[in-house]
Amino acid sequence: MTPNGWIQTALFCAVVLALVKPLGWYMTRVFTGERTPLSPVIGPVERGLYRAAGIDERHEQTWLGYGLAMLAFHGLGFLLLYAVLRLQDVLPLNPMVQSAVAPDLAFNTAASFVTNTNWQNYGGESTLSYLSQMLGLTHQNFLSAATGIALAVALIRGFARASARTVGSFWVDLTRCTLYVLLPICVVYALFLVSQGMPQTLSAYIDATTLEGAKQTIAVGPVASQVAIKMLGTNGGGFFNANAAHPFENPTALSNFVQIVSIFALGAALTNVFGRMVGDERQGWAILATMGVLFLAGVAVTYASEASGSSVLNGLGLTGGNMEGKEVRFGIVASALFAVVTTAASCGAVNAMHDSFTALGGLIPLINMQLGEIIVGGVGAGLYGMLVFVVVAIFVAGLMVGRTPEYLGKKIEAREVKMAMLAILCLPLMMLGGTALATVLPAGLAGPANAGPHGFSEILYALTSAAANNGSAFGGLSGNTPFYNSLLALGMLVGRFFVIIPALAIAGSLAAKKRVPASAGTFPTHGGLFVGLLVGVILIVGGLTFFPSLALGPVVEHLAGAAGQTFATGG
Amino acid sequence: MLNQLRPALVLLVALTAVTGLAYPLAVTGIAGAVFPAKAAGSLIERDGKVVGSSLIGQGFTGEGYFHGRPSATTAADPADASKTVPAPYNAANSMGSNLGPTSAALAERVKGDLDALRAENPGRPVPVDLVTTSGSGLDPDISPEAALFQVPRVAKARSLPEDTLRDLVAGQIQGRTLGLLGEPRVNVLALNLALDDLAKR
């Protein structure tokens, strides 16, 4: 570890923190329907859309109506994406003559993008046409991100309102988020990325003759427009197979820095939206502080582990940390930081191959996802995931002092706690249940590329990433098989919707409650004590659930590596 | 749920058109006008022919060129399309090795490369980036130490003084962005183009 490494990390945190208030202010205005600086331009487009769709802007939905609207929209989006992928060979903008995507891979990819997972079983430049990248993936990147934010806003309204039946209109939240927040930022952002060297062209791949006379086919395409929303919307599905490690998908150290900032920007700002909408910004900062504590702990472990390198390679006389799977322009710290950020949020973009990380360096990304990506998290998804934990933490605090727990003047009762536990339990069911299934079936055991405990980690990482809707991978796993395509798609769908529906149900039941005035006995939820309690609850719930699985993978591998043991495949 | 279908359908079609077509096409148009060379892939031409992209690494193997890092990219096996064969710096199929920290295959590969490099330049520590594959398999850069490590070999193959080459390398080092971000590096293709120019003079 070097001082420069910590300065890069500190600079990152400072920039994200500086963005929280302005973005929070802007997004609050967007979602409460107030005028914004962009209203004169976008307002007419927005109202035209509502007229064409038969939407009354002022008509709000109950939590159930909101949820059904979301499901209808996603169902149709899924069909559209599946159709584009299956038909890409006959559709235009296919200069490299890519053939139609196979049914199981198209199913997996459609599930992956609709759920904001963006797991990459497809090969990017070797599988998809430009039309599939744009119309298929770029547009789902926008809409799944907008949906995540809309749902978080609906849950915030649940906390903010009292004696109300409705939690907002899904159609209005979706449209506003896309038009006012995501699209304007992405246009500027994409052009910045091109200025750093990212291609943005519809031309076919380029044939170059290298200095030594060999032929090199260089894949290009409309990269920047997709990468902008891929990062901002915490989608993470790459244009290229190597994702943000590819020099075209992340050309410079500066583009790398802006990319990690943009992963956290909206998710962090949503905590401020939360604070503003419930009428006390300190509540938002307390949530963000909890995220910050967990985040910095993760960075410290991964950075330290990657900087000290792999015991096995160090034993051969190598120094300088673990550079296998990392790019020289980023080096150790920017790769470690990216890995922690991308798994803390549900982004899943990678600028280095997590599969080649040291055992403990790869442990943190796994834990981040297993906790449900509540450290800033996916845009929206992180906040509603964290609020679910808040409900449980408040309940635990209530048990300790023997009072009915309250949060922001709302009594937390049996229904909320049941729904919160349902949301929390469905993730380990898919992550651990799926891993158990894959480690006993031949089709599952055929997947890992590495032998020994690392092979187990590859399977665990895949199921974890899918259910957590992250999308990063220990890429050695051969996931493009009917078995994994189907299992992982199921994991993604359960991991997305079985968290969303309970979270919406909590929003509905909270919105209907009366507000209890604060009294001397009310537990303050904006101070250090609450932050500590929340961190503790998250670590205890996550630790008890996942420690055994981590012990079988990364922990065993770390100990074996320290003893100099290696594992050969096929032996 | 039926009354949700009209808004769902209309919004899906309209927002798809905006975000999936209008947005990428608009960005393509503006980028092509403002940053034409970068939008096209930062291509480098020599004598009217494209020799590569300044952002994409190439697999140099000759003694007289500076080498990039090992690359784990593959291509379809010409004999059997269902299999793949190693094809370093295949810029149409980016990937890393995905070998884990306790992989025997990784340890063997690194050991082999280390032995070869130690024989080439005995007594100097081998920079870690010269024996590890990058995440993309297309890393255009090596560390300044990795470039300097190769100076004796290139000097011998080109019959040039080592000091001249060390100066050449020094002139190609890019520092951290703003003095802070990323790591110092040398672009291998740019270095080798400069080397060819030097040799011509």
Coordinates of C-alpha atoms in Angstrom, one line a residue, chain A residues 29-553:
Chain A
R29 CA -37.4 18.3 -7.1
V30 CA -37.8 15.9 -10.0
F31 CA -39.7 13.3 -7.9
T32 CA -41.8 15.8 -6.1
G33 CA -42.8 17.3 -9.4
E34 CA -41.4 20.8 -8.8
R35 CA -39.8 22.9 -11.5
T36 CA -36.2 22.2 -12.4
P37 CA -33.8 24.0 -14.6
L38 CA -34.5 21.5 -17.4
S39 CA -38.3 21.7 -17.2
P40 CA -38.7 24.2 -20.0
V41 CA -37.0 21.8 -22.4
I42 CA -38.2 18.4 -21.2
G43 CA -41.6 19.4 -19.8
P44 CA -43.4 19.4 -23.1
V45 CA -41.9 16.1 -24.1
E46 CA -42.9 14.6 -20.8
R47 CA -46.5 15.9 -21.0
G48 CA -46.7 14.6 -24.7
L49 CA -45.7 11.2 -23.5
Y50 CA -48.4 11.1 -20.8
R51 CA -51.1 12.2 -23.3
A52 CA -50.1 9.5 -25.8
A53 CA -50.0 6.8 -23.0
G54 CA -53.3 7.9 -21.4
I55 CA -51.6 8.7 -18.1
D56 CA -53.0 11.2 -15.7
E57 CA -50.0 12.8 -14.1
R58 CA -51.9 13.5 -10.8
H59 CA -53.3 10.0 -10.5
E60 CA -51.3 8.1 -7.9
Q61 CA -51.3 4.3 -7.3
T62 CA -51.5 2.1 -4.2
W63 CA -48.4 0.0 -3.5
L64 CA -50.1 -2.9 -5.3
G65 CA -51.0 -0.8 -8.3
Y66 CA -47.5 0.5 -8.4
G67 CA -46.1 -3.0 -8.3
L68 CA -48.4 -4.3 -11.0
A69 CA -47.5 -1.4 -13.3
M70 CA -43.8 -2.2 -12.7
L71 CA -44.4 -5.9 -13.5
A72 CA -46.4 -5.2 -16.7
F73 CA -43.7 -2.8 -17.9
H74 CA -40.9 -5.3 -17.2
G75 CA -42.8 -8.2 -18.8
L76 CA -43.1 -6.3 -22.0
G77 CA -39.5 -5.1 -21.8
F78 CA -38.3 -8.6 -21.3
L79 CA -40.2 -9.8 -24.5
L80 CA -38.8 -6.9 -26.5
L81 CA -35.2 -7.6 -25.5
Y82 CA -35.6 -11.3 -26.1
A83 CA -37.0 -10.7 -29.5
V84 CA -34.3 -8.3 -30.5
L85 CA -31.6 -10.8 -29.5
R86 CA -33.2 -13.7 -31.2
L87 CA -33.7 -11.7 -34.4
Q88 CA -30.5 -9.7 -34.5
D89 CA -29.3 -11.6 -37.6
V90 CA -32.2 -10.2 -39.7
L91 CA -32.4 -6.8 -38.1
P92 CA -30.3 -3.8 -39.3
L93 CA -27.0 -2.4 -37.8
N94 CA -25.2 -5.8 -37.8
P95 CA -22.0 -5.1 -39.8
M96 CA -20.2 -8.0 -38.3
V97 CA -23.0 -10.4 -39.3
Q98 CA -23.5 -11.8 -35.9
S99 CA -25.9 -14.8 -35.9
A100 CA -29.1 -14.9 -33.7
V101 CA -28.5 -15.4 -30.0
A102 CA -29.3 -18.9 -28.8
P103 CA -32.6 -19.3 -26.9
D104 CA -31.1 -20.1 -23.5
L105 CA -28.5 -17.3 -23.8
A106 CA -31.1 -14.8 -25.0
F107 CA -33.3 -15.8 -22.0
N108 CA -30.4 -15.3 -19.6
T109 CA -29.4 -12.0 -21.1
A110 CA -33.0 -10.6 -21.2
A111 CA -33.5 -11.6 -17.5
S112 CA -30.1 -10.2 -16.8
F113 CA -30.8 -6.7 -18.2
V114 CA -34.4 -6.4 -17.1
T115 CA -33.3 -7.1 -13.5
N116 CA -30.4 -4.6 -13.7
T117 CA -28.0 -7.5 -13.2
N118 CA -26.2 -7.4 -16.5
W119 CA -24.5 -10.7 -16.0
Q120 CA -22.3 -11.3 -19.0
N121 CA -22.7 -14.7 -20.4
Y122 CA -22.8 -13.1 -23.8
G123 CA -19.4 -12.2 -25.3
G124 CA -20.1 -8.6 -26.3
E125 CA -18.0 -8.0 -29.3
S126 CA -18.1 -11.6 -30.4
T127 CA -21.9 -12.2 -30.0
L128 CA -23.9 -9.0 -30.3
S129 CA -24.9 -6.7 -33.2
Y130 CA -24.8 -3.0 -32.8
L131 CA -28.6 -2.9 -32.8
S132 CA -28.7 -5.4 -29.9
Q133 CA -26.2 -3.3 -28.0
M134 CA -28.2 -0.1 -28.5
L135 CA -31.9 -1.0 -28.7
G136 CA -31.5 -4.1 -26.6
L137 CA -29.0 -3.4 -23.9
T138 CA -28.6 0.4 -23.7
H139 CA -32.3 1.0 -23.4
Q140 CA -32.8 -1.7 -20.7
N141 CA -29.8 -0.1 -18.9
F142 CA -31.9 3.1 -18.7
L143 CA -35.2 1.6 -17.9
S144 CA -34.1 -1.0 -15.2
A145 CA -32.1 1.8 -13.5
A146 CA -35.0 4.2 -13.7
T147 CA -37.2 1.4 -12.2
G148 CA -34.8 0.9 -9.3
I149 CA -34.8 4.6 -8.5
A150 CA -38.6 4.8 -8.9
L151 CA -39.1 2.0 -6.4
A152 CA -36.8 3.6 -3.9
V153 CA -38.7 6.9 -4.2
A154 CA -42.0 5.0 -3.6
L155 CA -40.6 3.5 -0.4
I156 CA -39.4 6.9 0.7
R157 CA -42.9 8.2 0.2
G158 CA -44.1 5.4 2.5
F159 CA -41.9 6.8 5.3
A160 CA -42.6 10.4 4.5
R161 CA -46.4 10.2 4.3
A162 CA -49.0 9.6 7.0
S163 CA -52.5 8.2 6.7
A164 CA -52.1 8.0 2.9
R165 CA -53.4 5.3 0.5
T166 CA -50.9 5.9 -2.3
V167 CA -47.2 5.8 -2.9
G168 CA -46.9 7.7 -6.2
S169 CA -47.3 6.9 -9.9
F170 CA -44.9 4.3 -11.3
W171 CA -45.4 5.8 -14.8
V172 CA -44.6 9.3 -13.7
D173 CA -41.6 8.3 -11.6
L174 CA -40.2 6.1 -14.4
T175 CA -40.6 8.8 -17.1
R176 CA -39.2 11.6 -14.9
C177 CA -36.2 9.6 -13.8
T178 CA -35.3 8.7 -17.4
L179 CA -35.9 12.1 -19.0
Y180 CA -34.7 14.5 -16.2
V181 CA -32.0 12.5 -14.4
L182 CA -30.4 9.7 -16.5
L183 CA -30.6 11.0 -20.1
P184 CA -29.2 14.5 -19.6
I185 CA -26.3 13.3 -17.5
C186 CA -25.5 10.5 -20.0
V187 CA -25.3 12.7 -23.0
V188 CA -22.6 14.9 -21.4
Y189 CA -20.9 11.9 -19.8
A190 CA -20.8 9.9 -23.0
L191 CA -19.1 12.8 -24.8
F192 CA -16.6 13.1 -22.0
L193 CA -15.8 9.4 -22.4
V194 CA -15.2 9.8 -26.2
S195 CA -12.8 12.6 -25.4
Q196 CA -10.8 10.1 -23.3
G197 CA -10.6 7.8 -26.3
M198 CA -13.7 5.6 -26.1
P199 CA -15.0 4.7 -29.6
Q200 CA -18.5 5.8 -30.7
T201 CA -19.1 4.6 -34.2
L202 CA -21.3 2.4 -36.3
S203 CA -18.5 1.3 -38.6
A204 CA -17.5 -2.3 -38.8
Y205 CA -14.5 -3.7 -36.9
I206 CA -11.1 -2.5 -38.2
D207 CA -8.4 -4.6 -39.8
A208 CA -5.0 -3.4 -38.9
T209 CA -1.6 -4.7 -40.0
T210 CA 0.7 -4.7 -37.0
L211 CA 4.3 -3.5 -37.0
E212 CA 5.4 -7.1 -37.1
G213 CA 3.1 -7.7 -40.1
A214 CA 0.3 -9.7 -38.3
K215 CA -3.3 -9.1 -38.9
Q216 CA -5.3 -7.6 -36.0
T217 CA -9.0 -7.2 -36.1
I218 CA -10.0 -4.4 -33.7
A219 CA -13.6 -4.4 -32.4
V220 CA -15.2 -1.0 -32.2
G221 CA -18.8 0.2 -32.0
P222 CA -21.2 2.7 -30.3
V223 CA -19.3 2.1 -27.0
A224 CA -19.5 5.4 -25.1
S225 CA -23.2 5.9 -25.2
Q226 CA -23.7 2.5 -23.6
V227 CA -20.9 2.8 -21.1
A228 CA -22.2 6.1 -19.7
I229 CA -25.6 4.6 -18.7
K230 CA -23.9 1.3 -17.8
M231 CA -22.0 3.0 -15.0
L232 CA -24.5 5.7 -14.0
G233 CA -27.3 3.2 -13.8
T234 CA -25.1 0.7 -12.0
N235 CA -25.9 -1.8 -14.7
G236 CA -22.4 -3.0 -15.5
G237 CA -23.0 -5.1 -18.6
G238 CA -20.1 -4.5 -20.9
F239 CA -19.9 -3.6 -24.5
F240 CA -16.8 -5.8 -24.7
N241 CA -16.2 -9.1 -23.1
A242 CA -13.5 -7.8 -20.8
N243 CA -15.8 -5.0 -19.7
A244 CA -14.1 -1.9 -18.2
A245 CA -10.7 -3.6 -18.3
H246 CA -10.9 -3.2 -22.1
P247 CA -8.8 -0.2 -23.1
F248 CA -11.7 1.0 -25.4
E249 CA -14.2 0.7 -22.5
N250 CA -12.0 2.5 -20.0
P251 CA -9.1 4.3 -21.9
T252 CA -7.5 6.4 -19.1
A253 CA -7.0 6.7 -15.4
L254 CA -9.3 9.7 -15.5
S255 CA -12.1 7.8 -17.3
N256 CA -11.6 5.1 -14.7
F257 CA -12.0 7.7 -11.9
V258 CA -15.1 9.2 -13.3
Q259 CA -16.6 5.8 -13.9
I260 CA -16.3 4.7 -10.3
V261 CA -17.6 8.1 -9.1
S262 CA -20.6 7.7 -11.4
I263 CA -21.3 4.2 -10.0
F264 CA -21.8 5.7 -6.6
A265 CA -23.2 9.1 -7.5
L266 CA -26.9 8.5 -7.8
G267 CA -27.1 5.8 -5.1
A268 CA -25.3 8.1 -2.6
A269 CA -27.5 11.0 -3.6
L270 CA -30.7 9.0 -3.0
T271 CA -29.9 8.9 0.8
N272 CA -30.1 12.7 0.6
V273 CA -33.4 12.5 -1.3
F274 CA -34.6 10.2 1.5
G275 CA -33.5 12.8 4.1
R276 CA -35.1 15.7 2.3
M277 CA -38.4 13.9 1.7
V278 CA -38.8 12.7 5.3
G279 CA -38.0 16.2 6.4
D280 CA -34.7 15.6 8.2
E281 CA -31.5 15.4 6.1
R282 CA -29.7 14.0 9.1
Q283 CA -31.6 10.8 8.6
G284 CA -30.1 10.5 5.1
W285 CA -26.6 11.2 6.3
A286 CA -26.9 8.5 9.0
I287 CA -27.7 6.0 6.4
L288 CA -24.8 7.2 4.2
A289 CA -22.5 7.0 7.2
T290 CA -23.4 3.4 7.7
M291 CA -22.7 2.6 4.1
G292 CA -19.4 4.6 4.4
V293 CA -18.1 2.5 7.4
L294 CA -18.7 -0.8 5.6
F295 CA -17.3 0.6 2.4
L296 CA -14.0 1.8 3.8
A297 CA -13.5 -1.5 5.7
G298 CA -13.9 -3.3 2.4
V299 CA -11.5 -1.1 0.6
A300 CA -8.8 -1.5 3.3
V301 CA -9.0 -5.3 3.1
T302 CA -9.0 -5.7 -0.7
Y303 CA -6.3 -3.0 -1.2
A304 CA -4.0 -4.5 1.4
S305 CA -4.5 -8.0 0.1
E306 CA -3.9 -7.1 -3.6
A307 CA -0.9 -4.9 -2.7
S308 CA 0.8 -7.7 -0.9
G309 CA 0.1 -10.1 -3.7
S310 CA -0.4 -13.8 -4.1
S311 CA 1.6 -16.0 -1.7
V312 CA 2.2 -18.6 -4.5
L313 CA 3.7 -16.0 -7.0
N314 CA 5.6 -14.2 -4.3
G315 CA 7.2 -17.5 -3.5
L316 CA 8.6 -17.5 -7.1
G317 CA 10.4 -14.2 -6.3
L318 CA 7.8 -11.7 -7.6
T319 CA 7.2 -8.4 -5.9
G320 CA 4.9 -5.5 -6.6
G321 CA 1.5 -7.0 -5.7
N322 CA -1.0 -9.1 -7.7
M323 CA -1.1 -7.8 -11.3
E324 CA -2.6 -10.9 -12.8
G325 CA -5.8 -9.8 -14.5
K326 CA -5.1 -6.1 -13.9
E327 CA -4.2 -3.3 -16.3
V328 CA -1.0 -1.2 -16.0
R329 CA -2.8 2.1 -16.4
F330 CA -4.9 1.4 -13.3
G331 CA -2.5 -0.5 -11.2
I332 CA -3.3 -2.1 -7.8
V333 CA -5.2 0.6 -6.0
A334 CA -7.6 1.7 -8.8
S335 CA -8.3 -1.9 -9.5
A336 CA -9.0 -2.8 -5.9
L337 CA -11.1 0.4 -5.4
F338 CA -13.1 -0.4 -8.6
A339 CA -13.8 -4.0 -7.4
V340 CA -15.1 -2.8 -4.0
V341 CA -17.2 0.0 -5.5
T342 CA -18.7 -2.2 -8.3
T343 CA -19.9 -4.9 -5.8
A344 CA -20.9 -2.4 -3.1
A345 CA -23.2 -0.9 -5.7
S346 CA -24.9 -3.4 -7.8
C347 CA -22.9 -2.4 -10.9
G348 CA -20.9 -5.4 -11.8
A349 CA -18.6 -3.7 -14.3
V350 CA -15.0 -4.8 -13.7
N351 CA -11.7 -3.1 -14.6
A352 CA -9.8 -6.1 -13.5
M353 CA -10.6 -9.8 -13.4
H354 CA -11.9 -10.6 -10.0
D355 CA -11.3 -14.3 -10.6
S356 CA -7.5 -13.6 -10.5
F357 CA -7.7 -11.5 -7.3
T358 CA -6.0 -12.9 -4.2
A359 CA -8.3 -15.0 -2.0
L360 CA -9.0 -12.2 0.5
G361 CA -9.1 -9.5 -2.2
G362 CA -11.9 -11.5 -3.8
L363 CA -13.6 -12.2 -0.5
I364 CA -14.7 -8.6 -0.1
P365 CA -16.6 -8.4 -3.4
L366 CA -18.4 -11.6 -2.4
I367 CA -19.4 -10.2 1.0
N368 CA -20.5 -6.9 -0.5
M369 CA -22.9 -8.8 -2.7
Q370 CA -24.0 -11.2 -0.1
L371 CA -25.0 -8.4 2.2
G372 CA -27.5 -7.5 -0.5
E373 CA -25.5 -4.6 -2.0
I374 CA -26.7 -2.1 0.5
I375 CA -23.5 -0.1 0.6
V376 CA -24.7 2.7 -1.6
G377 CA -26.0 -0.2 -3.7
G378 CA -27.7 -0.3 -7.1
V379 CA -29.4 2.9 -8.0
G380 CA -32.5 2.7 -5.8
A381 CA -32.1 -0.9 -5.0
G382 CA -29.3 -0.1 -2.5
L383 CA -31.5 2.4 -0.6
Y384 CA -34.5 0.1 -0.4
G385 CA -32.3 -2.8 0.6
M386 CA -30.7 -0.7 3.3
L387 CA -34.1 0.6 4.5
V388 CA -35.2 -3.1 4.9
F389 CA -32.2 -3.6 7.2
V390 CA -33.2 -0.4 9.0
V391 CA -36.6 -1.9 9.8
V392 CA -34.9 -5.0 11.3
A393 CA -32.4 -2.9 13.2
I394 CA -35.1 -0.8 14.7
F395 CA -37.0 -3.9 15.6
V396 CA -34.0 -5.3 17.4
A397 CA -33.5 -2.0 19.2
G398 CA -37.2 -2.1 20.3
L399 CA -36.8 -5.6 21.6
M400 CA -33.8 -4.6 23.7
V401 CA -35.6 -1.8 25.5
G402 CA -39.1 -3.4 25.5
R403 CA -40.9 -0.6 23.5
T404 CA -42.8 -0.8 20.3
P405 CA -40.1 0.3 17.8
E406 CA -40.6 3.5 15.8
Y407 CA -38.7 4.9 12.8
L408 CA -39.4 8.5 11.6
G409 CA -42.6 8.6 13.7
K410 CA -43.9 5.3 12.2
K411 CA -44.6 2.3 14.4
I412 CA -42.7 -0.7 13.0
E413 CA -45.0 -3.7 13.6
A414 CA -45.3 -7.3 12.8
R415 CA -46.2 -6.8 9.1
E416 CA -43.2 -4.6 8.3
V417 CA -40.8 -6.9 10.1
K418 CA -42.2 -10.0 8.3
M419 CA -41.9 -8.3 4.9
A420 CA -38.3 -7.2 5.7
M421 CA -37.3 -10.7 6.8
L422 CA -38.9 -12.1 3.6
A423 CA -36.8 -9.7 1.5
I424 CA -33.6 -10.5 3.5
L425 CA -34.1 -14.3 3.4
C426 CA -34.8 -14.7 -0.3
L427 CA -31.3 -13.7 -1.2
P428 CA -29.4 -16.5 0.8
L429 CA -32.0 -19.0 -0.5
M430 CA -31.0 -18.3 -4.1
M431 CA -27.3 -17.8 -3.4
L432 CA -26.6 -20.7 -1.1
G433 CA -29.4 -23.0 -2.4
G434 CA -28.2 -22.4 -5.9
T435 CA -24.6 -23.0 -5.0
A436 CA -25.5 -26.2 -3.2
L437 CA -27.4 -27.4 -6.3
A438 CA -24.6 -26.6 -8.7
T439 CA -22.0 -28.3 -6.6
V440 CA -23.8 -31.6 -6.6
L441 CA -25.0 -31.8 -10.2
P442 CA -22.6 -32.8 -13.0
A443 CA -23.8 -29.9 -15.2
G444 CA -22.9 -27.5 -12.4
L445 CA -19.5 -29.1 -11.6
A446 CA -18.6 -28.8 -15.3
G447 CA -18.5 -25.0 -14.9
P448 CA -15.4 -24.0 -12.9
A449 CA -12.1 -23.3 -14.7
N450 CA -10.0 -23.5 -11.5
A451 CA -9.6 -26.5 -9.3
G452 CA -9.8 -26.7 -5.5
P453 CA -11.5 -24.1 -3.3
H454 CA -11.2 -21.5 -6.0
G455 CA -13.5 -23.6 -8.2
F456 CA -16.1 -23.5 -5.4
S457 CA -15.6 -19.8 -5.1
E458 CA -16.4 -19.4 -8.8
I459 CA -19.7 -21.2 -8.4
L460 CA -20.6 -19.3 -5.2
Y461 CA -19.6 -16.0 -6.8
A462 CA -21.9 -16.6 -9.9
L463 CA -25.0 -17.5 -7.8
T464 CA -24.3 -14.6 -5.4
S465 CA -23.8 -12.1 -8.2
A466 CA -27.0 -13.3 -10.0
A467 CA -29.2 -13.1 -7.0
A468 CA -27.8 -9.8 -5.8
N469 CA -28.3 -8.5 -9.4
N470 CA -24.7 -7.5 -9.5
G471 CA -23.4 -9.1 -12.7
S472 CA -19.7 -9.2 -12.1
A473 CA -18.2 -12.7 -12.2
F474 CA -15.3 -14.9 -11.4
G475 CA -15.1 -15.1 -15.2
G476 CA -13.4 -18.5 -15.4
L477 CA -16.7 -20.2 -14.8
S478 CA -18.2 -21.5 -18.1
G479 CA -21.6 -19.9 -17.5
N480 CA -22.9 -20.0 -21.1
T481 CA -24.5 -23.4 -20.8
P482 CA -28.2 -24.3 -20.6
F483 CA -27.8 -25.2 -16.9
Y484 CA -26.1 -22.0 -15.8
N485 CA -28.1 -19.8 -18.1
S486 CA -31.3 -21.0 -16.6
L487 CA -30.3 -21.3 -13.0
L488 CA -28.6 -17.8 -13.0
A489 CA -31.6 -16.2 -14.8
L490 CA -33.9 -17.7 -12.1
G491 CA -31.6 -16.3 -9.4
M492 CA -31.7 -12.9 -11.0
L493 CA -35.5 -12.8 -11.3
V494 CA -36.0 -14.0 -7.7
G495 CA -33.3 -11.7 -6.4
R496 CA -34.9 -8.7 -8.0
F497 CA -38.6 -9.1 -7.6
F498 CA -38.7 -10.9 -4.3
V499 CA -37.0 -8.0 -2.8
I500 CA -39.0 -5.4 -4.6
I501 CA -42.5 -6.7 -3.8
P502 CA -41.9 -6.9 0.0
A503 CA -40.2 -3.5 -0.1
L504 CA -43.3 -2.0 -1.8
A505 CA -45.6 -3.8 0.7
I506 CA -43.7 -2.1 3.5
A507 CA -44.0 1.2 1.7
G508 CA -47.8 0.7 1.4
S509 CA -48.3 -0.2 5.0
L510 CA -46.1 2.6 6.3
A511 CA -47.8 5.2 4.2
A512 CA -51.1 4.2 5.7
K513 CA -49.9 4.6 9.3
K514 CA -50.4 7.7 11.5
R515 CA -47.4 9.6 12.6
V516 CA -46.5 9.2 16.3
P517 CA -45.1 12.4 17.8
A518 CA -41.5 12.0 19.1
S519 CA -41.2 11.7 22.8
A520 CA -38.4 11.4 25.3
G521 CA -38.4 7.7 24.8
T522 CA -38.0 7.8 21.0
F523 CA -34.7 6.3 19.8
P524 CA -32.9 8.9 17.8
T525 CA -32.0 7.5 14.3
H526 CA -29.5 10.1 13.1
G527 CA -26.6 9.6 15.5
G528 CA -23.6 7.4 16.0
L529 CA -25.4 4.9 18.2
F530 CA -27.9 4.2 15.4
V531 CA -25.2 3.9 12.8
G532 CA -23.3 1.5 15.1
L533 CA -26.5 -0.6 15.7
L534 CA -27.3 -0.7 12.0
V535 CA -23.7 -1.8 11.0
G536 CA -23.9 -4.5 13.7
V537 CA -27.2 -5.9 12.6
I538 CA -26.0 -6.0 9.0
L539 CA -22.8 -7.8 9.9
I540 CA -24.5 -10.2 12.2
V541 CA -27.3 -11.2 9.8
G542 CA -24.9 -11.4 6.9
G543 CA -22.1 -13.1 8.8
L544 CA -24.3 -15.8 10.3
T545 CA -25.8 -16.5 7.0
F546 CA -22.8 -16.6 4.8
F547 CA -19.7 -17.3 6.9
P548 CA -19.8 -21.1 6.3
S549 CA -19.9 -20.7 2.5
L550 CA -17.0 -18.2 2.7
A551 CA -15.0 -20.5 4.9
L552 CA -15.3 -23.2 2.2
G553 CA -14.1 -20.9 -0.6

